[in-house]
């Protein structure tokens, strides 16, 4: 069990640029979640996958955001035309599909939009 | 709507003193409850969880929490705080009916004074 990994750990970009983050879940976990955490707040749910199917998207996930999990393993989160309000920590978590199972979090990707 | 309230934004305790962090939830389904801890710039580490059964649950690092259904609370306790416990603590609620996505409180920052 190597844990959830996320890359990059930090990303600084200029407003209007596109960015992509990657999450590698724990290998036997079927579910993968994305959350966003802004300063002074708890994480907020963005979207989740069961295997390769995206099952739910929060209304926080505007049209500029897209997430994929092409083969049911790693996932990517892309933000197009970044805005300063997108600056946040983006957290990925994974869990098994077994009733309610525990979500294990990665270290996060800190995005700063200048 | 589901919500989690952590009434205390900051708490300061002396090293060796006891600790209680409060968490109240409002949820339309049978809740599953979690406490996570986050050090600055890091992801979330699970401290403990409650799914069912004994309402007093033990976690890592000497933490425990008690589920009180009548009060919709899940308070975190530790009998003797160590300086290394200084961090931010998040209470979270999930439910199978809501796809197991977690709703987090805003967090409580714990400061430990020597």
PDB file of N, CA, C and O in Angstrom, chain A residues 20-59:
ATOM      1  N   UNK A  20      -3.263  20.961 -15.577  1.00  0.00           N
ATOM      2  CA  UNK A  20      -3.733  19.590 -15.390  1.00  0.00           C
ATOM      3  C   UNK A  20      -3.031  18.974 -14.203  1.00  0.00           C
ATOM      4  O   UNK A  20      -1.808  19.084 -14.065  1.00  0.00           O
ATOM      5  N   UNK A  21      -3.812  18.314 -13.359  1.00  0.00           N
ATOM      6  CA  UNK A  21      -3.274  17.629 -12.192  1.00  0.00           C
ATOM      7  C   UNK A  21      -3.533  16.139 -12.337  1.00  0.00           C
ATOM      8  O   UNK A  21      -4.524  15.723 -12.924  1.00  0.00           O
ATOM      9  N   UNK A  22      -2.660  15.361 -11.707  1.00  0.00           N
ATOM     10  CA  UNK A  22      -2.808  13.913 -11.775  1.00  0.00           C
ATOM     11  C   UNK A  22      -2.937  13.332 -10.388  1.00  0.00           C
ATOM     12  O   UNK A  22      -2.292  13.792  -9.439  1.00  0.00           O
ATOM     13  N   UNK A  23      -3.751  12.286 -10.266  1.00  0.00           N
ATOM     14  CA  UNK A  23      -3.906  11.554  -9.013  1.00  0.00           C
ATOM     15  C   UNK A  23      -3.767  10.066  -9.287  1.00  0.00           C
ATOM     16  O   UNK A  23      -4.435   9.523 -10.178  1.00  0.00           O
ATOM     17  N   UNK A  24      -2.912   9.414  -8.509  1.00  0.00           N
ATOM     18  CA  UNK A  24      -2.789   7.953  -8.564  1.00  0.00           C
ATOM     19  C   UNK A  24      -3.337   7.382  -7.259  1.00  0.00           C
ATOM     20  O   UNK A  24      -2.756   7.608  -6.198  1.00  0.00           O
ATOM     21  N   UNK A  25      -4.442   6.660  -7.326  1.00  0.00           N
ATOM     22  CA  UNK A  25      -5.054   6.149  -6.089  1.00  0.00           C
ATOM     23  C   UNK A  25      -4.321   4.913  -5.563  1.00  0.00           C
ATOM     24  O   UNK A  25      -3.413   4.390  -6.207  1.00  0.00           O
ATOM     25  N   UNK A  26      -4.744   4.458  -4.409  1.00  0.00           N
ATOM     26  CA  UNK A  26      -4.272   3.176  -3.884  1.00  0.00           C
ATOM     27  C   UNK A  26      -4.738   2.101  -4.858  1.00  0.00           C
ATOM     28  O   UNK A  26      -5.896   2.130  -5.322  1.00  0.00           O
ATOM     29  N   UNK A  27      -3.889   1.161  -5.169  1.00  0.00           N
ATOM     30  CA  UNK A  27      -4.070   0.311  -6.346  1.00  0.00           C
ATOM     31  C   UNK A  27      -5.373  -0.488  -6.354  1.00  0.00           C
ATOM     32  O   UNK A  27      -5.996  -0.637  -7.386  1.00  0.00           O
ATOM     33  N   UNK A  28      -5.838  -0.974  -5.233  1.00  0.00           N
ATOM     34  CA  UNK A  28      -7.046  -1.803  -5.259  1.00  0.00           C
ATOM     35  C   UNK A  28      -8.335  -1.009  -5.042  1.00  0.00           C
ATOM     36  O   UNK A  28      -9.413  -1.567  -4.943  1.00  0.00           O
ATOM     37  N   UNK A  29      -8.222   0.306  -4.995  1.00  0.00           N
ATOM     38  CA  UNK A  29      -9.397   1.142  -4.743  1.00  0.00           C
ATOM     39  C   UNK A  29     -10.144   1.449  -6.028  1.00  0.00           C
ATOM     40  O   UNK A  29      -9.569   1.927  -7.012  1.00  0.00           O
ATOM     41  N   UNK A  30     -11.458   1.232  -6.011  1.00  0.00           N
ATOM     42  CA  UNK A  30     -12.285   1.475  -7.187  1.00  0.00           C
ATOM     43  C   UNK A  30     -12.780   2.914  -7.276  1.00  0.00           C
ATOM     44  O   UNK A  30     -13.057   3.411  -8.342  1.00  0.00           O
ATOM     45  N   UNK A  31     -12.927   3.552  -6.125  1.00  0.00           N
ATOM     46  CA  UNK A  31     -13.493   4.909  -6.129  1.00  0.00           C
ATOM     47  C   UNK A  31     -12.387   5.947  -5.969  1.00  0.00           C
ATOM     48  O   UNK A  31     -11.436   5.753  -5.214  1.00  0.00           O
ATOM     49  N   UNK A  32     -12.582   7.029  -6.678  1.00  0.00           N
ATOM     50  CA  UNK A  32     -11.622   8.129  -6.634  1.00  0.00           C
ATOM     51  C   UNK A  32     -12.407   9.429  -6.561  1.00  0.00           C
ATOM     52  O   UNK A  32     -13.347   9.645  -7.322  1.00  0.00           O
ATOM     53  N   UNK A  33     -12.014  10.287  -5.620  1.00  0.00           N
ATOM     54  CA  UNK A  33     -12.718  11.538  -5.349  1.00  0.00           C
ATOM     55  C   UNK A  33     -11.770  12.724  -5.541  1.00  0.00           C
ATOM     56  O   UNK A  33     -10.581  12.629  -5.226  1.00  0.00           O
ATOM     57  N   UNK A  34     -12.328  13.839  -5.995  1.00  0.00           N
ATOM     58  CA  UNK A  34     -11.614  15.114  -6.028  1.00  0.00           C
ATOM     59  C   UNK A  34     -12.331  16.099  -5.111  1.00  0.00           C
ATOM     60  O   UNK A  34     -13.576  16.210  -5.149  1.00  0.00           O
ATOM     61  N   UNK A  35     -11.533  16.813  -4.328  1.00  0.00           N
ATOM     62  CA  UNK A  35     -12.031  17.867  -3.453  1.00  0.00           C
ATOM     63  C   UNK A  35     -11.190  19.125  -3.675  1.00  0.00           C
ATOM     64  O   UNK A  35     -10.033  19.049  -4.079  1.00  0.00           O
ATOM     65  N   UNK A  36     -11.766  20.260  -3.334  1.00  0.00           N
ATOM     66  CA  UNK A  36     -11.039  21.526  -3.377  1.00  0.00           C
ATOM     67  C   UNK A  36     -11.096  22.158  -1.995  1.00  0.00           C
ATOM     68  O   UNK A  36     -12.162  22.181  -1.364  1.00  0.00           O
ATOM     69  N   UNK A  37      -9.952  22.673  -1.572  1.00  0.00           N
ATOM     70  CA  UNK A  37      -9.873  23.301  -0.256  1.00  0.00           C
ATOM     71  C   UNK A  37      -9.274  24.696  -0.392  1.00  0.00           C
ATOM     72  O   UNK A  37      -8.129  24.843  -0.834  1.00  0.00           O
ATOM     73  N   UNK A  38     -10.037  25.696  -0.026  1.00  0.00           N
ATOM     74  CA  UNK A  38      -9.524  27.067  -0.014  1.00  0.00           C
ATOM     75  C   UNK A  38      -9.092  27.427   1.401  1.00  0.00           C
ATOM     76  O   UNK A  38      -9.464  26.751   2.367  1.00  0.00           O
ATOM     77  N   UNK A  39      -8.331  28.515   1.490  1.00  0.00           N
ATOM     78  CA  UNK A  39      -7.710  28.872   2.764  1.00  0.00           C
ATOM     79  C   UNK A  39      -8.756  29.070   3.850  1.00  0.00           C
ATOM     80  O   UNK A  39      -9.739  29.779   3.667  1.00  0.00           O
ATOM     81  N   UNK A  40      -8.551  28.395   4.969  1.00  0.00           N
ATOM     82  CA  UNK A  40      -9.448  28.568   6.102  1.00  0.00           C
ATOM     83  C   UNK A  40     -10.733  27.782   6.026  1.00  0.00           C
ATOM     84  O   UNK A  40     -11.619  27.947   6.871  1.00  0.00           O
ATOM     85  N   UNK A  41     -10.846  26.916   5.025  1.00  0.00           N
ATOM     86  CA  UNK A  41     -12.069  26.132   4.860  1.00  0.00           C
ATOM     87  C   UNK A  41     -11.762  24.640   4.850  1.00  0.00           C
ATOM     88  O   UNK A  41     -10.621  24.222   4.624  1.00  0.00           O
ATOM     89  N   UNK A  42     -12.793  23.840   5.070  1.00  0.00           N
ATOM     90  CA  UNK A  42     -12.644  22.416   4.890  1.00  0.00           C
ATOM     91  C   UNK A  42     -12.735  22.050   3.417  1.00  0.00           C
ATOM     92  O   UNK A  42     -13.209  22.850   2.600  1.00  0.00           O
ATOM     93  N   UNK A  43     -12.303  20.875   3.069  1.00  0.00           N
ATOM     94  CA  UNK A  43     -12.412  20.438   1.670  1.00  0.00           C
ATOM     95  C   UNK A  43     -13.869  20.384   1.212  1.00  0.00           C
ATOM     96  O   UNK A  43     -14.767  20.069   2.000  1.00  0.00           O
ATOM     97  N   UNK A  44     -14.074  20.716  -0.068  1.00  0.00           N
ATOM     98  CA  UNK A  44     -15.405  20.643  -0.670  1.00  0.00           C
ATOM     99  C   UNK A  44     -15.374  19.654  -1.832  1.00  0.00           C
ATOM    100  O   UNK A  44     -14.464  19.692  -2.668  1.00  0.00           O
ATOM    101  N   UNK A  45     -16.382  18.830  -1.888  1.00  0.00           N
ATOM    102  CA  UNK A  45     -16.476  17.796  -2.912  1.00  0.00           C
ATOM    103  C   UNK A  45     -16.600  18.405  -4.301  1.00  0.00           C
ATOM    104  O   UNK A  45     -17.373  19.352  -4.515  1.00  0.00           O
ATOM    105  N   UNK A  46     -15.853  17.849  -5.257  1.00  0.00           N
ATOM    106  CA  UNK A  46     -15.969  18.276  -6.656  1.00  0.00           C
ATOM    107  C   UNK A  46     -16.606  17.192  -7.515  1.00  0.00           C
ATOM    108  O   UNK A  46     -17.572  17.444  -8.233  1.00  0.00           O
ATOM    109  N   UNK A  47     -16.035  15.971  -7.469  1.00  0.00           N
ATOM    110  CA  UNK A  47     -16.530  14.914  -8.327  1.00  0.00           C
ATOM    111  C   UNK A  47     -15.981  13.581  -7.843  1.00  0.00           C
ATOM    112  O   UNK A  47     -15.033  13.545  -7.059  1.00  0.00           O
ATOM    113  N   UNK A  48     -16.616  12.483  -8.302  1.00  0.00           N
ATOM    114  CA  UNK A  48     -16.031  11.192  -7.998  1.00  0.00           C
ATOM    115  C   UNK A  48     -16.296  10.171  -9.100  1.00  0.00           C
ATOM    116  O   UNK A  48     -17.227  10.312  -9.898  1.00  0.00           O
ATOM    117  N   UNK A  49     -15.413   9.186  -9.137  1.00  0.00           N
ATOM    118  CA  UNK A  49     -15.448   8.103 -10.118  1.00  0.00           C
ATOM    119  C   UNK A  49     -15.577   6.760  -9.402  1.00  0.00           C
ATOM    120  O   UNK A  49     -15.012   6.567  -8.334  1.00  0.00           O
ATOM    121  N   UNK A  50     -16.308   5.890 -10.051  1.00  0.00           N
ATOM    122  CA  UNK A  50     -16.254   4.484  -9.665  1.00  0.00           C
ATOM    123  C   UNK A  50     -15.723   3.758 -10.889  1.00  0.00           C
ATOM    124  O   UNK A  50     -16.379   3.736 -11.936  1.00  0.00           O
ATOM    125  N   UNK A  51     -14.545   3.193 -10.734  1.00  0.00           N
ATOM    126  CA  UNK A  51     -13.791   2.700 -11.892  1.00  0.00           C
ATOM    127  C   UNK A  51     -13.646   3.852 -12.881  1.00  0.00           C
ATOM    128  O   UNK A  51     -13.198   4.926 -12.491  1.00  0.00           O
ATOM    129  N   UNK A  52     -14.028   3.675 -14.149  1.00  0.00           N
ATOM    130  CA  UNK A  52     -13.821   4.774 -15.100  1.00  0.00           C
ATOM    131  C   UNK A  52     -15.040   5.678 -15.234  1.00  0.00           C
ATOM    132  O   UNK A  52     -14.984   6.695 -15.930  1.00  0.00           O
ATOM    133  N   UNK A  53     -16.129   5.333 -14.567  1.00  0.00           N
ATOM    134  CA  UNK A  53     -17.364   6.112 -14.701  1.00  0.00           C
ATOM    135  C   UNK A  53     -17.402   7.277 -13.711  1.00  0.00           C
ATOM    136  O   UNK A  53     -17.216   7.090 -12.504  1.00  0.00           O
ATOM    137  N   UNK A  54     -17.660   8.472 -14.251  1.00  0.00           N
ATOM    138  CA  UNK A  54     -17.821   9.646 -13.396  1.00  0.00           C
ATOM    139  C   UNK A  54     -19.275   9.674 -12.925  1.00  0.00           C
ATOM    140  O   UNK A  54     -20.194   9.921 -13.725  1.00  0.00           O
ATOM    141  N   UNK A  55     -19.510   9.459 -11.652  1.00  0.00           N
ATOM    142  CA  UNK A  55     -20.860   9.259 -11.155  1.00  0.00           C
ATOM    143  C   UNK A  55     -21.533  10.521 -10.641  1.00  0.00           C
ATOM    144  O   UNK A  55     -22.759  10.576 -10.579  1.00  0.00           O
ATOM    145  N   UNK A  56     -20.774  11.493 -10.220  1.00  0.00           N
ATOM    146  CA  UNK A  56     -21.386  12.707  -9.705  1.00  0.00           C
ATOM    147  C   UNK A  56     -20.432  13.877  -9.860  1.00  0.00           C
ATOM    148  O   UNK A  56     -19.217  13.724  -9.727  1.00  0.00           O
ATOM    149  N   UNK A  57     -21.010  15.033 -10.174  1.00  0.00           N
ATOM    150  CA  UNK A  57     -20.241  16.271 -10.246  1.00  0.00           C
ATOM    151  C   UNK A  57     -20.932  17.327  -9.417  1.00  0.00           C
ATOM    152  O   UNK A  57     -22.153  17.521  -9.535  1.00  0.00           O
ATOM    153  N   UNK A  58     -20.184  18.028  -8.619  1.00  0.00           N
ATOM    154  CA  UNK A  58     -20.730  19.133  -7.830  1.00  0.00           C
ATOM    155  C   UNK A  58     -20.994  20.336  -8.732  1.00  0.00           C
ATOM    156  O   UNK A  58     -20.356  20.499  -9.776  1.00  0.00           O
ATOM    157  N   UNK A  59     -21.908  21.188  -8.278  1.00  0.00           N
ATOM    158  CA  UNK A  59     -22.129  22.428  -9.041  1.00  0.00           C
ATOM    159  C   UNK A  59     -20.915  23.351  -8.956  1.00  0.00           C
ATOM    160  O   UNK A  59     -20.802  24.318  -9.696  1.00  0.00           O
TER     161      UNK A  59
END
